[in-house]
Short mmCIF file of C-alpha atoms and ligand atoms in Angstrom, two decimals:
data_model
loop_
_atom_site.label_atom_id
_atom_site.label_comp_id
_atom_site.label_asym_id
_atom_site.label_seq_id
_atom_site.Cartn_x
_atom_site.Cartn_y
_atom_site.Cartn_z
CA MET F 1 -18.92 -18.66 -18.95
CA GLY F 2 -15.60 -20.22 -20.00
CA VAL F 3 -12.82 -20.82 -17.67
CA LEU F 4 -9.37 -20.16 -19.27
CA TYR F 5 -6.21 -21.17 -17.28
CA ALA F 6 -3.52 -19.20 -18.92
CA SER F 7 -0.91 -20.70 -16.50
CA THR F 8 -0.97 -22.21 -13.08
CA GLU F 9 -0.79 -18.82 -11.76
CA MET F 10 -3.46 -16.92 -13.77
CA LYS F 11 -7.05 -18.09 -13.57
CA LEU F 12 -9.04 -16.29 -16.08
CA VAL F 13 -12.88 -16.69 -16.47
CA ASN F 14 -14.61 -15.34 -19.59
CA GLY F 15 -18.05 -14.27 -19.82
CA GLU F 16 -20.32 -12.43 -22.16
CA ALA F 17 -19.88 -8.84 -23.52
CA GLY F 18 -16.20 -8.68 -22.63
CA TYR F 19 -16.51 -9.82 -19.15
CA LEU F 20 -13.12 -11.11 -17.59
CA LEU F 21 -12.75 -12.41 -13.97
CA GLU F 22 -9.14 -12.56 -12.96
CA ASP F 23 -9.95 -15.01 -10.42
CA VAL F 24 -8.09 -16.06 -7.36
CA PRO F 25 -6.68 -19.62 -6.92
CA HIS F 26 -8.49 -21.98 -4.74
CA LEU F 27 -7.15 -25.15 -2.60
CA SER F 28 -9.45 -27.27 -4.55
CA ASP F 29 -7.66 -26.30 -7.86
CA TYR F 30 -4.74 -28.49 -6.87
CA ILE F 31 -6.04 -30.79 -4.03
CA PRO F 32 -8.89 -33.02 -5.26
CA HIS F 33 -11.89 -34.10 -3.16
CA LEU F 34 -11.54 -31.64 -0.34
CA PRO F 35 -14.38 -31.82 2.19
CA THR F 36 -16.49 -28.64 3.09
CA TYR F 37 -18.25 -27.70 6.16
CA PRO F 38 -21.12 -25.50 6.80
CA ASN F 39 -19.83 -21.87 7.76
CA PRO F 40 -20.01 -21.65 11.67
CA LEU F 41 -21.05 -17.88 11.09
CA GLN F 42 -24.68 -19.25 10.15
CA ASP F 43 -25.20 -19.89 13.95
CA ASN F 44 -23.55 -16.64 15.00
CA PRO F 45 -26.36 -14.34 16.69
CA ALA F 46 -24.48 -11.24 15.73
CA TYR F 47 -24.87 -12.07 11.93
CA SER F 48 -28.15 -13.91 11.85
CA VAL F 49 -30.03 -10.49 11.49
CA VAL F 50 -28.40 -9.71 8.11
CA ARG F 51 -30.48 -10.85 5.29
CA GLN F 52 -28.20 -12.48 2.74
CA TYR F 53 -25.04 -12.27 4.93
CA PHE F 54 -23.14 -14.70 2.76
CA VAL F 55 -21.51 -13.58 -0.55
CA HIS F 56 -22.92 -15.26 -3.58
CA PHE F 57 -20.26 -17.30 -5.34
CA ASP F 58 -20.87 -15.35 -8.71
CA ASP F 59 -20.45 -11.77 -7.09
CA THR F 60 -17.51 -10.02 -8.72
CA VAL F 61 -16.51 -6.30 -8.72
CA PRO F 62 -15.51 -4.50 -11.95
CA GLN F 63 -12.04 -2.73 -12.17
CA LYS F 64 -13.46 0.10 -14.00
CA ILE F 65 -16.60 1.84 -13.23
CA VAL F 66 -16.84 4.50 -15.75
CA VAL F 67 -17.98 2.92 -18.86
CA HIS F 68 -19.63 4.08 -22.16
CA LYS F 69 -22.74 2.32 -23.32
CA ASP F 70 -20.86 0.04 -25.80
CA SER F 71 -17.79 -0.70 -23.69
CA PRO F 72 -16.84 -4.20 -23.09
CA ARG F 73 -17.64 -5.35 -19.29
CA GLY F 74 -14.02 -5.59 -18.67
CA VAL F 75 -11.78 -7.04 -15.73
CA HIS F 76 -13.52 -7.90 -12.47
CA PHE F 77 -12.23 -9.40 -9.44
CA ARG F 78 -13.92 -11.75 -6.84
CA ARG F 79 -16.06 -10.10 -4.31
CA ALA F 80 -14.60 -10.76 -0.78
CA GLY F 81 -16.65 -12.06 2.22
CA PRO F 82 -17.91 -14.97 4.02
CA ARG F 83 -19.00 -18.01 1.91
CA GLN F 84 -21.83 -20.55 2.80
CA LYS F 85 -19.19 -23.39 2.84
CA VAL F 86 -15.96 -23.50 4.44
CA TYR F 87 -12.85 -25.65 3.60
CA PHE F 88 -11.44 -25.80 7.33
CA LYS F 89 -13.06 -27.44 10.49
CA SER F 90 -12.77 -24.65 13.13
CA ASP F 91 -10.58 -27.04 15.30
CA ASP F 92 -8.25 -27.71 12.47
CA VAL F 93 -7.16 -24.15 11.80
CA HIS F 94 -3.57 -23.56 12.62
CA ALA F 95 -2.88 -19.86 11.50
CA CYS F 96 0.17 -17.71 11.59
CA ILE F 97 0.43 -13.83 10.90
CA VAL F 98 3.63 -12.09 9.87
CA THR F 99 4.56 -8.40 9.03
CA CYS F 100 7.18 -7.24 6.77
CA GLY F 101 8.71 -4.13 5.49
CA GLY F 102 8.42 -0.65 6.85
CA LEU F 103 6.30 0.56 9.59
CA CYS F 104 2.71 1.58 8.57
CA PRO F 105 -0.32 2.97 10.86
CA GLY F 106 -2.84 0.14 11.32
CA LEU F 107 -0.51 -2.83 11.44
CA ASN F 108 -1.51 -3.86 15.05
CA THR F 109 -5.28 -3.21 14.12
CA VAL F 110 -5.09 -5.82 11.28
CA ILE F 111 -3.23 -8.14 13.58
CA ARG F 112 -5.90 -7.70 16.18
CA GLU F 113 -8.72 -8.24 13.81
CA ILE F 114 -7.50 -11.39 12.22
CA VAL F 115 -6.92 -12.96 15.47
CA CYS F 116 -10.43 -11.85 16.68
CA GLY F 117 -12.13 -12.94 13.52
CA LEU F 118 -10.47 -16.25 13.63
CA TYR F 119 -11.56 -16.75 17.26
CA HIS F 120 -14.97 -14.90 17.28
CA MET F 121 -16.33 -15.55 13.97
CA TYR F 122 -14.90 -18.94 13.09
CA GLY F 123 -14.21 -20.41 16.61
CA THR F 124 -10.73 -21.28 15.96
CA SER F 125 -8.07 -21.20 18.84
CA LYS F 126 -4.63 -21.55 17.38
CA VAL F 127 -3.10 -18.46 16.03
CA LEU F 128 0.78 -17.85 15.99
CA GLY F 129 2.59 -14.54 15.49
CA ILE F 130 5.92 -14.85 13.58
CA ASP F 131 8.44 -12.66 15.08
CA GLY F 132 10.36 -10.07 13.10
CA GLY F 133 9.32 -10.62 9.46
CA TYR F 134 9.95 -13.44 7.00
CA ARG F 135 13.26 -14.37 8.52
CA GLY F 136 11.22 -15.08 11.93
CA PHE F 137 9.80 -18.22 10.22
CA TYR F 138 13.08 -19.89 10.33
CA CYS F 139 15.30 -18.16 13.02
CA LYS F 140 12.96 -17.09 15.87
CA ASN F 141 10.42 -18.46 18.08
CA THR F 142 6.67 -17.87 17.46
CA ILE F 143 4.31 -15.96 19.74
CA SER F 144 0.80 -17.38 20.63
CA LEU F 145 -1.78 -14.80 19.75
CA THR F 146 -5.32 -14.76 21.59
CA PRO F 147 -7.97 -12.00 21.56
CA LYS F 148 -6.81 -11.18 25.13
CA ILE F 149 -3.21 -10.49 24.02
CA VAL F 150 -4.10 -8.34 21.25
CA ASN F 151 -7.20 -6.68 22.90
CA ASP F 152 -5.84 -3.02 22.88
CA ILE F 153 -2.84 -3.19 20.50
CA HIS F 154 -4.69 -1.01 18.06
CA LYS F 155 -4.02 1.79 20.20
CA ARG F 156 -0.21 1.59 19.59
CA GLY F 157 1.97 2.34 16.61
CA GLY F 158 4.34 0.04 15.04
CA THR F 159 3.64 -3.84 14.98
CA ILE F 160 3.67 -6.00 17.96
CA LEU F 161 5.26 -8.91 16.03
CA GLY F 162 8.05 -6.93 14.86
CA THR F 163 9.20 -6.39 11.11
CA SER F 164 12.43 -6.75 8.91
CA ARG F 165 13.58 -6.16 5.63
CA GLY F 166 15.34 -8.91 3.62
CA GLY F 167 15.77 -12.59 4.95
CA HIS F 168 13.23 -13.98 2.48
CA ASP F 169 14.02 -17.76 1.97
CA THR F 170 11.30 -19.45 0.40
CA THR F 171 12.41 -23.01 0.96
CA LYS F 172 13.08 -22.42 4.69
CA ILE F 173 9.84 -20.42 5.17
CA VAL F 174 7.70 -23.09 3.62
CA ASP F 175 9.71 -25.89 5.61
CA SER F 176 8.85 -24.02 8.70
CA ILE F 177 5.03 -23.72 7.73
CA GLU F 178 5.00 -27.44 7.05
CA ASP F 179 6.93 -28.49 10.26
CA ARG F 180 4.60 -26.31 12.47
CA GLY F 181 1.45 -27.71 10.79
CA ILE F 182 0.37 -24.22 9.92
CA ASN F 183 -2.57 -24.30 7.27
CA GLN F 184 -3.50 -20.50 7.10
CA VAL F 185 -0.75 -17.89 6.44
CA TYR F 186 -1.72 -14.10 6.81
CA ILE F 187 1.17 -11.89 5.37
CA ILE F 188 0.80 -8.21 6.04
CA GLY F 189 3.39 -6.08 4.05
CA GLY F 190 4.02 -3.75 1.01
CA ASP F 191 4.94 -4.66 -2.71
CA GLY F 192 8.02 -6.50 -1.73
CA THR F 193 6.26 -8.42 0.88
CA GLN F 194 3.44 -9.59 -1.51
CA LYS F 195 6.15 -10.75 -4.05
CA GLY F 196 7.53 -12.90 -1.11
CA ALA F 197 3.96 -13.97 -0.39
CA ALA F 198 3.41 -15.14 -3.96
CA ALA F 199 6.78 -17.07 -3.88
CA ILE F 200 5.49 -18.81 -0.61
CA TYR F 201 2.11 -19.70 -2.24
CA GLN F 202 3.86 -21.05 -5.19
CA GLU F 203 6.16 -23.30 -3.27
CA ILE F 204 3.24 -24.29 -1.05
CA ARG F 205 1.17 -25.20 -4.25
CA ASN F 206 4.25 -27.18 -5.57
CA ARG F 207 4.38 -29.24 -2.48
CA GLY F 208 0.64 -29.72 -2.66
CA LEU F 209 -0.01 -28.66 0.75
CA LYS F 210 -3.42 -27.53 2.14
CA VAL F 211 -2.29 -24.23 3.16
CA ALA F 212 -4.05 -20.94 2.33
CA VAL F 213 -1.99 -17.80 1.63
CA ALA F 214 -3.57 -14.40 2.09
CA GLY F 215 -1.63 -10.96 1.61
CA ILE F 216 -3.00 -7.92 3.24
CA PRO F 217 -1.40 -4.90 1.55
CA LYS F 218 0.15 -2.16 3.60
CA THR F 219 2.16 0.92 2.88
CA ILE F 220 1.86 4.69 3.51
CA ASP F 221 3.30 5.15 0.15
CA ASN F 222 0.11 3.82 -1.57
CA ASP F 223 2.25 2.34 -4.23
CA ILE F 224 0.27 -0.94 -4.50
CA PRO F 225 -1.66 -1.14 -7.79
CA VAL F 226 -5.29 -2.18 -8.39
CA ILE F 227 -6.56 -1.10 -4.86
CA ASP F 228 -8.28 2.11 -4.14
CA LYS F 229 -5.63 3.01 -1.45
CA SER F 230 -3.60 1.04 1.16
CA PHE F 231 -4.21 1.24 4.76
CA GLY F 232 -2.33 3.73 6.73
CA PHE F 233 -2.22 6.16 4.01
CA ASP F 234 -4.84 8.40 5.45
CA THR F 235 -3.48 8.49 8.87
CA ALA F 236 -0.12 9.33 7.29
CA VAL F 237 -1.41 12.20 5.16
CA GLU F 238 -3.21 13.52 8.36
CA GLU F 239 -0.08 13.39 10.52
CA ALA F 240 1.90 15.20 7.69
CA GLN F 241 -0.55 18.20 8.20
CA ARG F 242 1.21 18.84 11.46
CA ALA F 243 4.63 19.17 9.79
CA ILE F 244 3.19 21.43 7.01
CA ASN F 245 1.32 23.54 9.62
CA ALA F 246 4.54 24.08 11.61
CA ALA F 247 6.54 24.98 8.24
CA HIS F 248 3.86 27.38 7.54
CA ALA F 249 3.86 29.23 10.90
CA GLU F 250 7.65 29.40 10.79
CA ALA F 251 7.65 30.81 7.08
CA GLU F 252 5.00 33.12 7.74
CA SER F 253 6.41 34.65 10.81
CA VAL F 254 9.61 36.05 9.13
CA GLU F 255 10.71 38.09 6.16
CA ASN F 256 11.15 35.86 3.02
CA GLY F 257 10.61 32.72 5.26
CA ILE F 258 10.66 29.38 3.46
CA GLY F 259 9.29 26.27 5.26
CA LEU F 260 10.41 23.10 3.71
CA VAL F 261 8.92 19.75 4.50
CA LYS F 262 10.13 16.30 3.44
CA LEU F 263 7.68 13.42 3.32
CA MET F 264 8.02 9.72 2.68
CA GLY F 265 7.24 8.40 -0.71
CA ARG F 266 10.12 6.35 -2.13
CA TYR F 267 9.05 6.01 -5.79
CA SER F 268 5.34 7.37 -5.46
CA GLY F 269 4.53 10.92 -4.53
CA PHE F 270 0.99 10.24 -2.97
CA ILE F 271 1.49 11.29 0.34
CA ALA F 272 3.13 14.63 -0.79
CA MET F 273 0.42 15.14 -3.21
CA TYR F 274 -2.44 14.42 -0.63
CA ALA F 275 -0.90 16.37 2.28
CA THR F 276 -0.48 19.36 -0.17
CA LEU F 277 -3.94 19.31 -1.59
CA ALA F 278 -5.42 18.79 2.12
CA SER F 279 -3.36 21.63 3.59
CA ARG F 280 -3.76 24.54 1.08
CA ASP F 281 -0.75 26.26 2.55
CA VAL F 282 1.61 24.59 0.29
CA ASP F 283 3.24 26.96 -2.62
CA CYS F 284 5.07 24.02 -4.36
CA CYS F 285 4.90 20.06 -4.19
CA LEU F 286 7.74 17.99 -5.74
CA ILE F 287 7.35 14.33 -6.30
CA PRO F 288 9.38 11.66 -7.97
CA GLU F 289 7.09 11.22 -10.77
CA SER F 290 7.50 14.89 -11.86
CA PRO F 291 10.92 16.06 -12.84
CA PHE F 292 12.09 19.67 -12.08
CA TYR F 293 14.96 21.67 -12.43
CA LEU F 294 16.51 24.40 -10.22
CA GLU F 295 18.27 26.97 -12.15
CA GLY F 296 17.07 29.14 -15.16
CA LYS F 297 13.77 30.22 -16.76
CA GLY F 298 10.95 27.97 -15.55
CA GLY F 299 13.00 26.53 -12.78
CA LEU F 300 12.40 26.01 -8.96
CA PHE F 301 14.70 29.02 -7.97
CA GLU F 302 12.81 31.46 -10.40
CA PHE F 303 9.42 30.36 -8.82
CA ILE F 304 10.69 30.72 -5.31
CA ASP F 305 11.92 34.24 -6.11
CA LYS F 306 8.51 35.07 -7.73
CA ARG F 307 6.50 33.58 -4.65
CA LEU F 308 8.84 35.35 -2.03
CA LYS F 309 8.23 38.62 -3.84
CA GLU F 310 4.16 37.94 -4.04
CA ASN F 311 3.64 36.76 -0.68
CA GLY F 312 6.60 37.29 1.60
CA HIS F 313 6.82 33.51 2.42
CA MET F 314 6.35 30.01 0.89
CA VAL F 315 5.88 26.39 1.83
CA ILE F 316 7.41 23.56 -0.28
CA VAL F 317 6.68 19.91 0.44
CA ILE F 318 9.09 17.52 -1.13
CA ALA F 319 8.70 13.70 -1.41
CA GLU F 320 11.91 11.89 -0.46
CA GLY F 321 12.15 10.16 -3.87
CA ALA F 322 11.89 13.29 -5.85
CA GLY F 323 14.83 15.14 -7.58
CA GLN F 324 17.11 12.06 -6.90
CA ASP F 325 18.59 12.46 -10.32
CA LEU F 326 19.65 15.98 -9.65
CA LEU F 327 21.01 14.98 -6.32
CA ASN F 328 23.12 12.03 -7.82
CA GLU F 329 24.37 14.27 -10.44
CA SER F 330 25.57 17.16 -7.89
CA LEU F 331 27.03 14.46 -5.27
CA GLN F 332 28.24 11.89 -7.75
CA SER F 333 27.57 9.20 -5.25
CA ILE F 334 27.04 5.40 -5.73
CA ASP F 335 23.72 3.61 -5.56
CA GLU F 336 23.07 1.72 -2.17
CA GLN F 337 20.48 -0.72 -1.28
CA ASP F 338 18.67 -1.98 1.80
CA ALA F 339 18.37 -5.55 2.63
CA SER F 340 15.41 -6.09 0.66
CA GLY F 341 17.13 -4.67 -2.48
CA ASN F 342 15.25 -1.21 -2.34
CA LYS F 343 17.38 1.86 -3.41
CA LEU F 344 18.49 3.77 -0.33
CA LEU F 345 17.77 7.53 -1.15
CA LYS F 346 19.95 10.41 -0.37
CA ASP F 347 18.40 13.23 1.88
CA VAL F 348 16.89 15.38 -0.80
CA GLY F 349 15.44 17.57 1.63
CA LEU F 350 18.83 18.79 3.43
CA TRP F 351 20.25 19.00 -0.28
CA ILE F 352 17.58 21.06 -1.60
CA SER F 353 17.77 23.51 1.53
CA GLN F 354 21.49 23.78 0.96
CA MET F 355 21.01 24.47 -2.67
CA ILE F 356 18.24 27.00 -2.11
CA LYS F 357 20.29 28.93 0.64
CA ALA F 358 23.31 28.90 -1.65
CA HIS F 359 21.32 30.24 -4.63
CA PHE F 360 19.88 33.41 -2.64
CA ALA F 361 23.17 34.06 -0.70
CA LYS F 362 24.99 34.17 -4.13
CA GLU F 363 25.70 37.93 -5.06
CA ASN F 364 23.40 38.97 -2.05
CA LYS F 365 20.31 38.08 -4.18
CA LEU F 366 17.81 38.12 -1.32
CA SER F 367 18.02 37.49 2.39
CA ILE F 368 15.88 34.34 3.21
CA THR F 369 15.25 32.37 6.28
CA LEU F 370 14.78 28.77 5.60
CA LYS F 371 13.44 26.02 8.14
CA TYR F 372 13.78 22.41 7.05
CA ILE F 373 11.28 19.88 8.63
CA ASP F 374 11.84 16.25 8.40
CA PRO F 375 8.83 14.48 10.07
CA THR F 376 9.83 11.22 8.18
CA TYR F 377 9.19 8.39 10.63
CA MET F 378 6.63 10.50 12.60
CA ILE F 379 3.99 9.87 10.04
CA ARG F 380 4.20 5.94 9.99
CA ALA F 381 4.93 5.18 13.52
CA ILE F 382 1.66 6.32 14.90
CA PRO F 383 -1.51 4.36 15.40
CA SER F 384 -4.07 4.37 12.72
CA ASN F 385 -6.88 7.04 12.63
CA ALA F 386 -10.59 6.18 13.07
CA SER F 387 -11.19 5.74 9.40
CA ASP F 388 -8.07 3.52 8.79
CA ASN F 389 -9.09 1.55 11.63
CA VAL F 390 -12.53 0.60 10.25
CA TYR F 391 -10.65 -0.17 6.79
CA CYS F 392 -8.05 -2.44 8.66
CA THR F 393 -10.73 -4.26 10.28
CA LEU F 394 -12.66 -5.15 7.15
CA LEU F 395 -9.46 -5.99 5.37
CA ALA F 396 -8.60 -8.25 8.25
CA GLN F 397 -12.06 -9.94 8.21
CA SER F 398 -12.19 -10.24 4.43
CA ALA F 399 -8.74 -12.17 4.53
CA VAL F 400 -10.18 -14.48 7.22
CA HIS F 401 -13.30 -15.29 5.15
CA GLY F 402 -11.28 -15.72 2.10
CA ALA F 403 -8.84 -18.11 3.77
CA MET F 404 -11.65 -20.00 5.42
CA ALA F 405 -13.41 -20.30 2.11
CA GLY F 406 -10.18 -22.12 0.71
CA TYR F 407 -9.06 -19.31 -1.46
CA THR F 408 -5.23 -18.84 -1.52
CA GLY F 409 -2.69 -16.72 -3.42
CA PHE F 410 -4.71 -13.67 -3.15
CA THR F 411 -4.33 -10.11 -1.54
CA VAL F 412 -7.45 -8.42 -0.06
CA GLY F 413 -8.06 -4.95 -1.17
CA LEU F 414 -10.72 -2.32 -1.88
CA VAL F 415 -11.80 -1.90 -5.50
CA ASN F 416 -14.21 0.92 -6.26
CA THR F 417 -14.90 0.75 -2.55
CA ARG F 418 -15.78 -2.86 -2.35
CA GLN F 419 -13.78 -5.59 -0.51
CA THR F 420 -12.13 -8.03 -3.05
CA TYR F 421 -9.78 -10.87 -3.52
CA ILE F 422 -6.77 -9.98 -6.01
CA PRO F 423 -4.46 -12.55 -7.31
CA PHE F 424 -0.84 -11.84 -6.30
CA ASN F 425 0.06 -11.55 -9.91
CA ARG F 426 -1.86 -8.51 -10.46
CA ILE F 427 -0.69 -6.82 -7.16
CA ILE F 428 3.05 -7.43 -7.90
CA GLU F 429 3.25 -6.69 -11.43
CA LYS F 430 3.87 -2.94 -11.25
CA GLN F 431 3.83 -0.17 -8.74
CA ASN F 432 1.23 2.43 -8.39
CA LYS F 433 2.39 6.07 -9.18
CA VAL F 434 1.03 9.42 -9.52
CA VAL F 435 0.27 9.90 -13.27
CA ILE F 436 0.97 13.49 -13.77
CA THR F 437 -1.13 13.69 -16.91
CA ASP F 438 -4.10 12.84 -14.78
CA ARG F 439 -6.74 15.28 -13.21
CA MET F 440 -5.36 14.89 -9.80
CA TRP F 441 -2.04 16.26 -10.49
CA ALA F 442 -3.75 19.11 -12.36
CA ARG F 443 -5.71 19.82 -9.28
CA LEU F 444 -2.71 20.07 -7.35
CA LEU F 445 -1.11 22.42 -9.74
CA SER F 446 -4.02 24.61 -10.04
CA SER F 447 -4.28 24.79 -6.07
CA THR F 448 -0.53 25.64 -5.52
CA ASN F 449 -0.19 27.62 -8.68
CA GLN F 450 3.28 26.23 -9.24
CA PRO F 451 4.59 25.79 -12.60
CA SER F 452 4.73 22.09 -14.06
CA PHE F 453 8.58 22.48 -14.36
CA MET F 454 8.15 20.51 -17.77
CA SER F 455 8.17 21.30 -21.33
CA PRO F 456 5.21 19.95 -23.45
CA LYS F 457 7.67 17.66 -25.22
CA VAL F 458 8.51 16.18 -21.84
CA ILE F 459 4.89 15.65 -20.96
CA ASN F 460 4.42 13.80 -23.94
CA GLU F 461 7.12 11.56 -23.24
CA VAL F 462 5.67 11.04 -19.52
CA ASP F 463 2.08 10.34 -21.16
CA LYS F 464 3.67 7.54 -23.17
CA GLU F 465 5.20 6.03 -20.32
CA GLN F 466 2.63 6.26 -17.63
CA LYS F 467 -0.75 4.63 -17.51
CA PRO F 468 -3.61 5.98 -15.60
CA SER F 469 -3.06 4.92 -11.77
CA THR F 470 -5.60 3.65 -9.22
CA GLN F 471 -7.96 6.39 -8.20
CA LEU F 472 -8.02 7.23 -4.69
N1 ATP H 501 10.98 -10.24 -5.07
C1 ATP H 501 10.97 -10.66 -4.01
N2 ATP H 501 10.77 -12.12 -3.64
C2 ATP H 501 10.76 -12.65 -2.39
N3 ATP H 501 10.71 -11.85 -1.30
C3 ATP H 501 10.82 -10.56 -1.54
C4 ATP H 501 10.97 -9.78 -2.69
N4 ATP H 501 10.99 -8.60 -2.50
C5 ATP H 501 10.89 -8.23 -1.26
N5 ATP H 501 10.78 -9.51 -0.53
C6 ATP H 501 10.85 -9.68 0.80
O1 ATP H 501 9.66 -8.89 1.47
C7 ATP H 501 10.06 -8.26 2.61
C8 ATP H 501 9.63 -7.02 2.70
O2 ATP H 501 10.06 -6.16 1.43
P1 ATP H 501 10.58 -4.64 1.44
O3 ATP H 501 11.61 -4.43 2.47
O4 ATP H 501 10.89 -4.32 -0.01
O5 ATP H 501 9.29 -3.92 2.12
P2 ATP H 501 7.69 -3.64 1.50
O6 ATP H 501 6.93 -5.03 1.66
O7 ATP H 501 7.75 -3.39 0.00
O8 ATP H 501 7.20 -2.63 2.29
P3 ATP H 501 7.58 -1.09 2.21
O9 ATP H 501 8.34 -0.92 1.03
O10 ATP H 501 6.19 -0.33 2.13
O11 ATP H 501 8.04 -0.76 3.42
C9 ATP H 501 11.53 -8.60 2.69
O12 ATP H 501 11.75 -9.48 3.92
C10 ATP H 501 12.12 -8.97 1.68
O13 ATP H 501 13.01 -9.92 1.70
O1 F6P H 502 14.02 3.48 6.65
P1 F6P H 502 13.32 2.32 6.32
O2 F6P H 502 12.66 1.67 7.35
O3 F6P H 502 14.05 1.33 5.56
O4 F6P H 502 12.06 2.81 5.39
C1 F6P H 502 11.96 3.89 4.49
C2 F6P H 502 11.01 3.65 3.37
O5 F6P H 502 9.69 2.92 3.95
C3 F6P H 502 8.57 3.62 3.44
O6 F6P H 502 8.00 4.29 4.50
C4 F6P H 502 7.69 2.57 2.79
O7 F6P H 502 7.32 1.66 4.07
C5 F6P H 502 9.12 4.58 2.43
O8 F6P H 502 8.29 5.64 2.11
C6 F6P H 502 10.41 4.87 2.77
O9 F6P H 502 11.24 5.18 1.74
MG1 MG H 503 8.12 -1.60 -0.94
#
């Protein structure tokens, strides 16, 4: 195998038959002669029964699992898990955990399992919670975290540490890490947070500090690339069913009833798409990736008219980022941003409700009853469900194993159902989006029987722009 360092950030390892490992940085890449220690897990009775508990140094996971007989082996990521040797003595570990960005089911579970993993698996006893996101590093007091303190936090929604947008000041954050003597930093957050984590890792490396930086990707939007799915997504989709059920009951119970549900998803329509596929009561799903129009032949109004005539009621699910171009045209408003620089969206649910009502009221076309349900924050402020709880536990443990083994500048994530370490660069280079020329969107169209609202010419253009997304 040949090792290729394309830059200080990318660590590529070439192998035979087109094998490529997109490796993660290691503390020993920039600090020579680091001592190693036997992994304390080898004496842990809980794990002693497992044959080959430690992950082999050469274990990697392929990004693509569908291959042809002569395909190159392609991109691989380092398999996550405990290593035979660790780079920190248990007593020397001084870890911290921070949560940033919007809420997501499972945040507290990840916090709990990092703390318990560090204490119970590695015998460490110094873990700090950073209060209120990135700015908490330099303008707030820290919170001491012990297994007792975090014992039942996984049953609560939100984050016990608090969170925020904006306030990322790399120099001040790394000064604070250095001043406090922190040597493992666990950063839980979405795409913006992972960009911030990459900047912190780079500054730590520039200063030559023995500090491991591990990212744990969180977002209900599922807009983080490479990974199979982000934690909290399943819980959010499940909770969205309650809103869709309510919309369906309301619509079904009156003549020409329309139930309209707006779901989160700023740039990616995964929640709307999966909630629609799961429910089977939805007649039309609108997402940011699939443009649509209202008036005229093949437009949304024509479809509503048709469905009401066929069924007497209908349910529409709209992602909050859908149709923003139409909304901006119609309201002629200016763009606003939140503290992190994310575009602040107009309420497309309210707008489209008004447009639909106005359309059918015009010339007394049809008497409709429209109920608009906006469960926005309800789907993300809840505790994680059972499957997300298990997922969060594995992610947290993988992050702890990785940092203890001296890896840094990585995000943990599931790739083809295996826990892996992915370099920050790959995680932050683009956003994961629904690819509307993929099979999944076709499945949705065939389940709702809605039109694609797009001409073949537009589909071709979209095809050129979009590459296949991460499979869920
Ligand atoms: N390019 C960047 N460089 C450094 N820090 C960033 C960058 N983008 C965002 N951040 C910081 O990351 C934190 C979270 O970012 P953001 O508000 O975009 O949420 P997020 O992590 O993307 O989560 P979500 O969008 O899912 O709620 C903020 O404190 C923000 O200042
Ligand atoms: O209102 P807030 O907290 O800024 O967050 C809203 C955004 O956060 C997300 O939930 C992602 O975390 C998006 O779906 C949504 O657009
Ligand atoms: Mg984001």
